[in-house]
PDB file of C-alpha atoms in Angstrom:
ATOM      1  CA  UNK A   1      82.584 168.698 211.523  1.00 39.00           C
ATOM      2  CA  UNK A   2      80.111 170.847 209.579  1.00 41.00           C
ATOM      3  CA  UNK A   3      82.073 173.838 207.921  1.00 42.00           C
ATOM      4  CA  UNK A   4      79.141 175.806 209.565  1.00 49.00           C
ATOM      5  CA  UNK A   5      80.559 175.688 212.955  1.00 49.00           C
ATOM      6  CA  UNK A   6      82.522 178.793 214.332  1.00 57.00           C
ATOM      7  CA  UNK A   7      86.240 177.165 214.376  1.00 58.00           C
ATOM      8  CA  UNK A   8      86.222 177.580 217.838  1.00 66.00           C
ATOM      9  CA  UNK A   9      83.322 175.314 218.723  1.00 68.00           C
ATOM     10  CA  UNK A  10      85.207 172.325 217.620  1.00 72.00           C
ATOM     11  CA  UNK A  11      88.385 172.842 220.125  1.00 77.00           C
ATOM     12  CA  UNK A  12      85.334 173.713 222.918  1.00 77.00           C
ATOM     13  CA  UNK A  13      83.914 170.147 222.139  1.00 79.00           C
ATOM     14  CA  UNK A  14      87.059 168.626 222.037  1.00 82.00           C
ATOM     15  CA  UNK A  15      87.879 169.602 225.516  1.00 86.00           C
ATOM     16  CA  UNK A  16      84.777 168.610 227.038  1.00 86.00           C
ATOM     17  CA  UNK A  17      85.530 164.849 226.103  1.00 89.00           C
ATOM     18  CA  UNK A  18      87.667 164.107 228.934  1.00 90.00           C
ATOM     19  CA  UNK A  19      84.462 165.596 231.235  1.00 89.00           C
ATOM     20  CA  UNK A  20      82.039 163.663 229.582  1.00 89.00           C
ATOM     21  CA  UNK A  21      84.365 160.805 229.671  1.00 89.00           C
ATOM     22  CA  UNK A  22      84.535 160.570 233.374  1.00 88.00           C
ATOM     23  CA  UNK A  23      80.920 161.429 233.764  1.00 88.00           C
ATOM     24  CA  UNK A  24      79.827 158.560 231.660  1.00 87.00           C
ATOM     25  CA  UNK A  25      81.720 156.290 233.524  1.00 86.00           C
ATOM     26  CA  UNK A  26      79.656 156.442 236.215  1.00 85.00           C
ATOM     27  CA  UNK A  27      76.557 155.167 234.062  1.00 79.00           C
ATOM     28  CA  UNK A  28      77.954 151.919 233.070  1.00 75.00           C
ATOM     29  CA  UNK A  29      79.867 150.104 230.599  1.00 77.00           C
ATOM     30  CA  UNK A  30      79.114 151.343 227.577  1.00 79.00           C
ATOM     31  CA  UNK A  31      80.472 154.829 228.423  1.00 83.00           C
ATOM     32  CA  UNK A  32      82.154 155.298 225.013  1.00 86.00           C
ATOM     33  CA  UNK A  33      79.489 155.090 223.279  1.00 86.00           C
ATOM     34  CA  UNK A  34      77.253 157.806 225.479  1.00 87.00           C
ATOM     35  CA  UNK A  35      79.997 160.038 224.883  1.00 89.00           C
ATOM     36  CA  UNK A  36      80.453 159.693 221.098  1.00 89.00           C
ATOM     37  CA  UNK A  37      76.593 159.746 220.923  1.00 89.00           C
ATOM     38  CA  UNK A  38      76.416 163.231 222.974  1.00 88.00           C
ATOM     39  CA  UNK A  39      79.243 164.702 221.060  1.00 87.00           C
ATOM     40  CA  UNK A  40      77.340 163.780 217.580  1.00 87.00           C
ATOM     41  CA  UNK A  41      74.206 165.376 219.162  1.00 86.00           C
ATOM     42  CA  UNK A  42      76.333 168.859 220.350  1.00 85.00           C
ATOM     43  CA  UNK A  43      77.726 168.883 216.758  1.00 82.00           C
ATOM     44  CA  UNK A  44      73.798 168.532 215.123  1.00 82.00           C
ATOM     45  CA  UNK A  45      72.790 171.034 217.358  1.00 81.00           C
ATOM     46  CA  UNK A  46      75.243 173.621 216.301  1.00 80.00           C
ATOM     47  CA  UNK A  47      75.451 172.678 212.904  1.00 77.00           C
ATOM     48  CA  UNK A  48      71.780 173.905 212.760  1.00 78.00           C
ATOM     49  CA  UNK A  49      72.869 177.372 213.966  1.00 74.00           C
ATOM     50  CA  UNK A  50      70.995 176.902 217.259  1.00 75.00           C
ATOM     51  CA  UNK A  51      72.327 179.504 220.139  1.00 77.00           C
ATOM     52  CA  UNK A  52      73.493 176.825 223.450  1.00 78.00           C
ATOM     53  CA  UNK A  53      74.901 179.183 226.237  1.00 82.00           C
ATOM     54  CA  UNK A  54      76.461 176.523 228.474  1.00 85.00           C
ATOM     55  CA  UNK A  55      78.164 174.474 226.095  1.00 85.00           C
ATOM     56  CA  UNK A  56      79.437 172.138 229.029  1.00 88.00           C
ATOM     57  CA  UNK A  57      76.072 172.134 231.040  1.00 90.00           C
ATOM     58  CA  UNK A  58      73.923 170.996 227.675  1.00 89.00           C
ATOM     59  CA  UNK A  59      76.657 168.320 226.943  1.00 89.00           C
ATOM     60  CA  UNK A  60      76.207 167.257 230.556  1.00 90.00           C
ATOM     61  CA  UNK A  61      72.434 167.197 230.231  1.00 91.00           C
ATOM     62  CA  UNK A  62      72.755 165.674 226.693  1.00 90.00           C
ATOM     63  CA  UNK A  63      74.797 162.771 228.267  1.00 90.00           C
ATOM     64  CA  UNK A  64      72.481 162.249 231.154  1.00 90.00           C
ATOM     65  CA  UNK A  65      69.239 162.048 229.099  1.00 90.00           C
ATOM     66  CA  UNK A  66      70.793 159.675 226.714  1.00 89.00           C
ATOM     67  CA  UNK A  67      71.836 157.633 229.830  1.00 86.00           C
ATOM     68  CA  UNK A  68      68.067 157.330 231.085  1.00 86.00           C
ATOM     69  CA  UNK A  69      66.652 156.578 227.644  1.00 85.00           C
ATOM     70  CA  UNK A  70      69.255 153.578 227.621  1.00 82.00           C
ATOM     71  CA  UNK A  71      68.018 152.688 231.068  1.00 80.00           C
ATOM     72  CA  UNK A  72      64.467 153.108 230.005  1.00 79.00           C
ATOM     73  CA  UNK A  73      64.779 150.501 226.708  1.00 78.00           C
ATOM     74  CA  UNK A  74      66.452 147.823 229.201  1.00 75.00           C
ATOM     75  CA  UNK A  75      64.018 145.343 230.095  1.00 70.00           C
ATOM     76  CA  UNK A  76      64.790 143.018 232.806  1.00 72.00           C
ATOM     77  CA  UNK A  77      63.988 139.648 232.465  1.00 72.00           C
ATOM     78  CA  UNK A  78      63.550 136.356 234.652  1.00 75.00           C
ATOM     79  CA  UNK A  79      64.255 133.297 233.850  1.00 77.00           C
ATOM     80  CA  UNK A  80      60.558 131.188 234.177  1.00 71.00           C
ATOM     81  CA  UNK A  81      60.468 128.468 236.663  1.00 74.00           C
ATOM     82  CA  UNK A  82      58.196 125.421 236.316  1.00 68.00           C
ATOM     83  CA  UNK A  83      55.940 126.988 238.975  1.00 67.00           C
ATOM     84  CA  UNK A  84      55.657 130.185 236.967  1.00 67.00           C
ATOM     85  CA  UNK A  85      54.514 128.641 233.462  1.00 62.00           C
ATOM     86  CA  UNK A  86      50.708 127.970 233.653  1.00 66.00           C
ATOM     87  CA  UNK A  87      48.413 129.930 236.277  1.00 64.00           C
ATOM     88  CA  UNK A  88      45.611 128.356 237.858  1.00 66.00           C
ATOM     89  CA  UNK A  89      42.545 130.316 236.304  1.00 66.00           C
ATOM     90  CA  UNK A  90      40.045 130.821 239.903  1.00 76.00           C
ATOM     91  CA  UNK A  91      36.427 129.479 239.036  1.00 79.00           C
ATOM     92  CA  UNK A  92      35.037 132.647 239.903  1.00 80.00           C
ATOM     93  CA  UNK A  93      36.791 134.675 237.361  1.00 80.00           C
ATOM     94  CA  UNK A  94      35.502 132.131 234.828  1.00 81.00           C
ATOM     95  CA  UNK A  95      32.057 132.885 236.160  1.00 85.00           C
ATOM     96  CA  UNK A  96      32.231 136.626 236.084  1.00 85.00           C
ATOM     97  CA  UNK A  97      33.901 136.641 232.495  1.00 86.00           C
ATOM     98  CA  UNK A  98      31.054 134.125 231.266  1.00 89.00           C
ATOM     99  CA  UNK A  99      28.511 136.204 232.574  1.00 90.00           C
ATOM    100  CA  UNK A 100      30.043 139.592 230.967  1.00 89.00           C
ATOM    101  CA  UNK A 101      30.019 137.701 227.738  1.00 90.00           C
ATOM    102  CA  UNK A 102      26.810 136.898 227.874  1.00 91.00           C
ATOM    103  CA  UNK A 103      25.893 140.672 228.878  1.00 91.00           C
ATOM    104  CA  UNK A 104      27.104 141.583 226.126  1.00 92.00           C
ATOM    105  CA  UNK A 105      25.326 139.561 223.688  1.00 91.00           C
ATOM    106  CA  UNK A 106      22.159 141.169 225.496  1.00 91.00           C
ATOM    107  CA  UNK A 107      22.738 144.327 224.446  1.00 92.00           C
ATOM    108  CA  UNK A 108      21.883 145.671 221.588  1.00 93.00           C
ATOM    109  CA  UNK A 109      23.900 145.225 218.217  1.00 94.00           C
ATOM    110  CA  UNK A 110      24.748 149.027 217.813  1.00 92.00           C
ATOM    111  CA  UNK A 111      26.755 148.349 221.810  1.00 93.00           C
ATOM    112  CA  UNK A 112      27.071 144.828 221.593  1.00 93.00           C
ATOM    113  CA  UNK A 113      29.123 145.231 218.470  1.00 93.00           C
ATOM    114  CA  UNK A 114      31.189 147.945 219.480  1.00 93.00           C
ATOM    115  CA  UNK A 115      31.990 146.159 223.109  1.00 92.00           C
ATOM    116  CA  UNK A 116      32.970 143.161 220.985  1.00 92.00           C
ATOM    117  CA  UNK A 117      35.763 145.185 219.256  1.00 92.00           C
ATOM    118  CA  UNK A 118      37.272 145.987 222.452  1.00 90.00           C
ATOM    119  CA  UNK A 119      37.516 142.523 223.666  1.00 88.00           C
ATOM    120  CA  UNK A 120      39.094 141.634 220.586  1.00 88.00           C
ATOM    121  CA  UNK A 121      42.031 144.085 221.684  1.00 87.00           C
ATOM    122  CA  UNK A 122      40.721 147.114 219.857  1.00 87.00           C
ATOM    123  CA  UNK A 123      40.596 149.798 222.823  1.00 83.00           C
ATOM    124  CA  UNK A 124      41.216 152.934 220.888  1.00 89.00           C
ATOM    125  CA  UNK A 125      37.602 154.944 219.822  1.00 92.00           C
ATOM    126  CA  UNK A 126      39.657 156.242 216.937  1.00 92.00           C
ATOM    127  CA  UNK A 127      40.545 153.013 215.305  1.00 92.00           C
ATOM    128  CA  UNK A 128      37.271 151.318 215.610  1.00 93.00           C
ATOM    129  CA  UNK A 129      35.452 154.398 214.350  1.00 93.00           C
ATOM    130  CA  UNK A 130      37.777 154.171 211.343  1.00 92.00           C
ATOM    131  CA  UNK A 131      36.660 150.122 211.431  1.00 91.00           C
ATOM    132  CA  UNK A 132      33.231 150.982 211.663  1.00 92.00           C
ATOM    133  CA  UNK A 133      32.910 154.108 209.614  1.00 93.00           C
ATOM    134  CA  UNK A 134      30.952 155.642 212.539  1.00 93.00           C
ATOM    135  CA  UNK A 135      32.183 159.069 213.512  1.00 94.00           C
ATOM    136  CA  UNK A 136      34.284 159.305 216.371  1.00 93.00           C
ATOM    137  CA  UNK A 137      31.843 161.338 218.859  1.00 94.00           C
ATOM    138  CA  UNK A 138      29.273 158.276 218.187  1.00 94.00           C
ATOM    139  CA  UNK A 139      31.839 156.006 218.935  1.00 94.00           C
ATOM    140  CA  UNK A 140      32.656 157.638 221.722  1.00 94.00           C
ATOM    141  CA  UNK A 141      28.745 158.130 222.911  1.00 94.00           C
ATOM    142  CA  UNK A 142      27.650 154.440 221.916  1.00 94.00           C
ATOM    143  CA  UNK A 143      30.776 152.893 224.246  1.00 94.00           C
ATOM    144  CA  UNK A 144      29.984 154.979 227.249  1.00 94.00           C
ATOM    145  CA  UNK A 145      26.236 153.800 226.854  1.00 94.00           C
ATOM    146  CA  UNK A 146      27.121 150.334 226.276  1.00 94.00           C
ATOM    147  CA  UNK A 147      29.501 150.049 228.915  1.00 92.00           C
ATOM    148  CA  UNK A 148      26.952 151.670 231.211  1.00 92.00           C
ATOM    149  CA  UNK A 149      24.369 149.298 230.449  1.00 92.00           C
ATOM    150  CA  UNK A 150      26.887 146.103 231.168  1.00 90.00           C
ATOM    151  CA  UNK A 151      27.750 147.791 234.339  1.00 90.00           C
ATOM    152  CA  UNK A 152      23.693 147.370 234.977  1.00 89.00           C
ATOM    153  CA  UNK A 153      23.404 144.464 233.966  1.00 88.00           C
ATOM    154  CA  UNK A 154      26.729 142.477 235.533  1.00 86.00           C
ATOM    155  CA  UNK A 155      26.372 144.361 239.000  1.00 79.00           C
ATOM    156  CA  UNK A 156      29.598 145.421 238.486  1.00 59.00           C
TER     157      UNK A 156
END
């Protein structure tokens, strides 16, 4: 404990474990650790002189968020089948990406060159202006005219 804390704090956080104890139960397995983790954070929190009211009702809230940013890192997984390896690619979404493609190559270089950075994977007008050395608002201006133009163009 931080020699900061008001020597009462520590016997208020102390009896607040069996609460958050029997609270975290309810979220799983790993309930030791959500407690230990939301006491560290009450103890941080006071340590930096900051005023909490409802000592219990932050630790509760404290616990609960940490519970739902455990739930939020959990990925689930499935196991992949044979069936679920390779997917069939339809003819006429060949078509329609062959023709964008070549839509784009129609367009001008100042577009086409800019459009070509985003199918690459780089979607973010920031980044490519830093790529390019453009400024941002011609970034910005040049993809919404180029993307305009291959909406002409494809139909689309």
């Amino acid at each position: 404990m931080d020699s900061r804390l008001s020597p009462n704090i520590p016997a208020q956080i102390a009896q607040l474990r069996p609460k958050l104890e029997q609270r975290a139960r309810r979220f799983g397995p790993d309930s030791e650790d959500l407690v230990q983790e939301t006491m560290l954070r009450l103890c941080a929190h006071l340590s930096e002189d900051r005023d909490i009211r409802d000592l219990e009702a932050y630790a509760m809230t404290t616990l609960r968020n940490l519970t739902r940013s455990r739930w939020r890192r959990q990925v689930e997984t499935e196991e992949l089948e044979d069936h679920m390896s390779i997917t069939e690619t339809d003819a006429s979404d060949l078509l329609a990406i062959k023709e964008t493609l070549a839509a784009i190559d129609a367009l001008s270089e100042n577009h086409a060159s800019l459009l070509r950075l985003v199918r690459d994977g780089i979607e973010s007008p920031q980044e490519i202006a830093m790529l390019t050395g453009l400024p941002l608002g011609t970034v910005n201006s040049r993809l919404a005219r180029a993307r305009a133009r291959l909406r002409d163009l494809t139909d689309a």
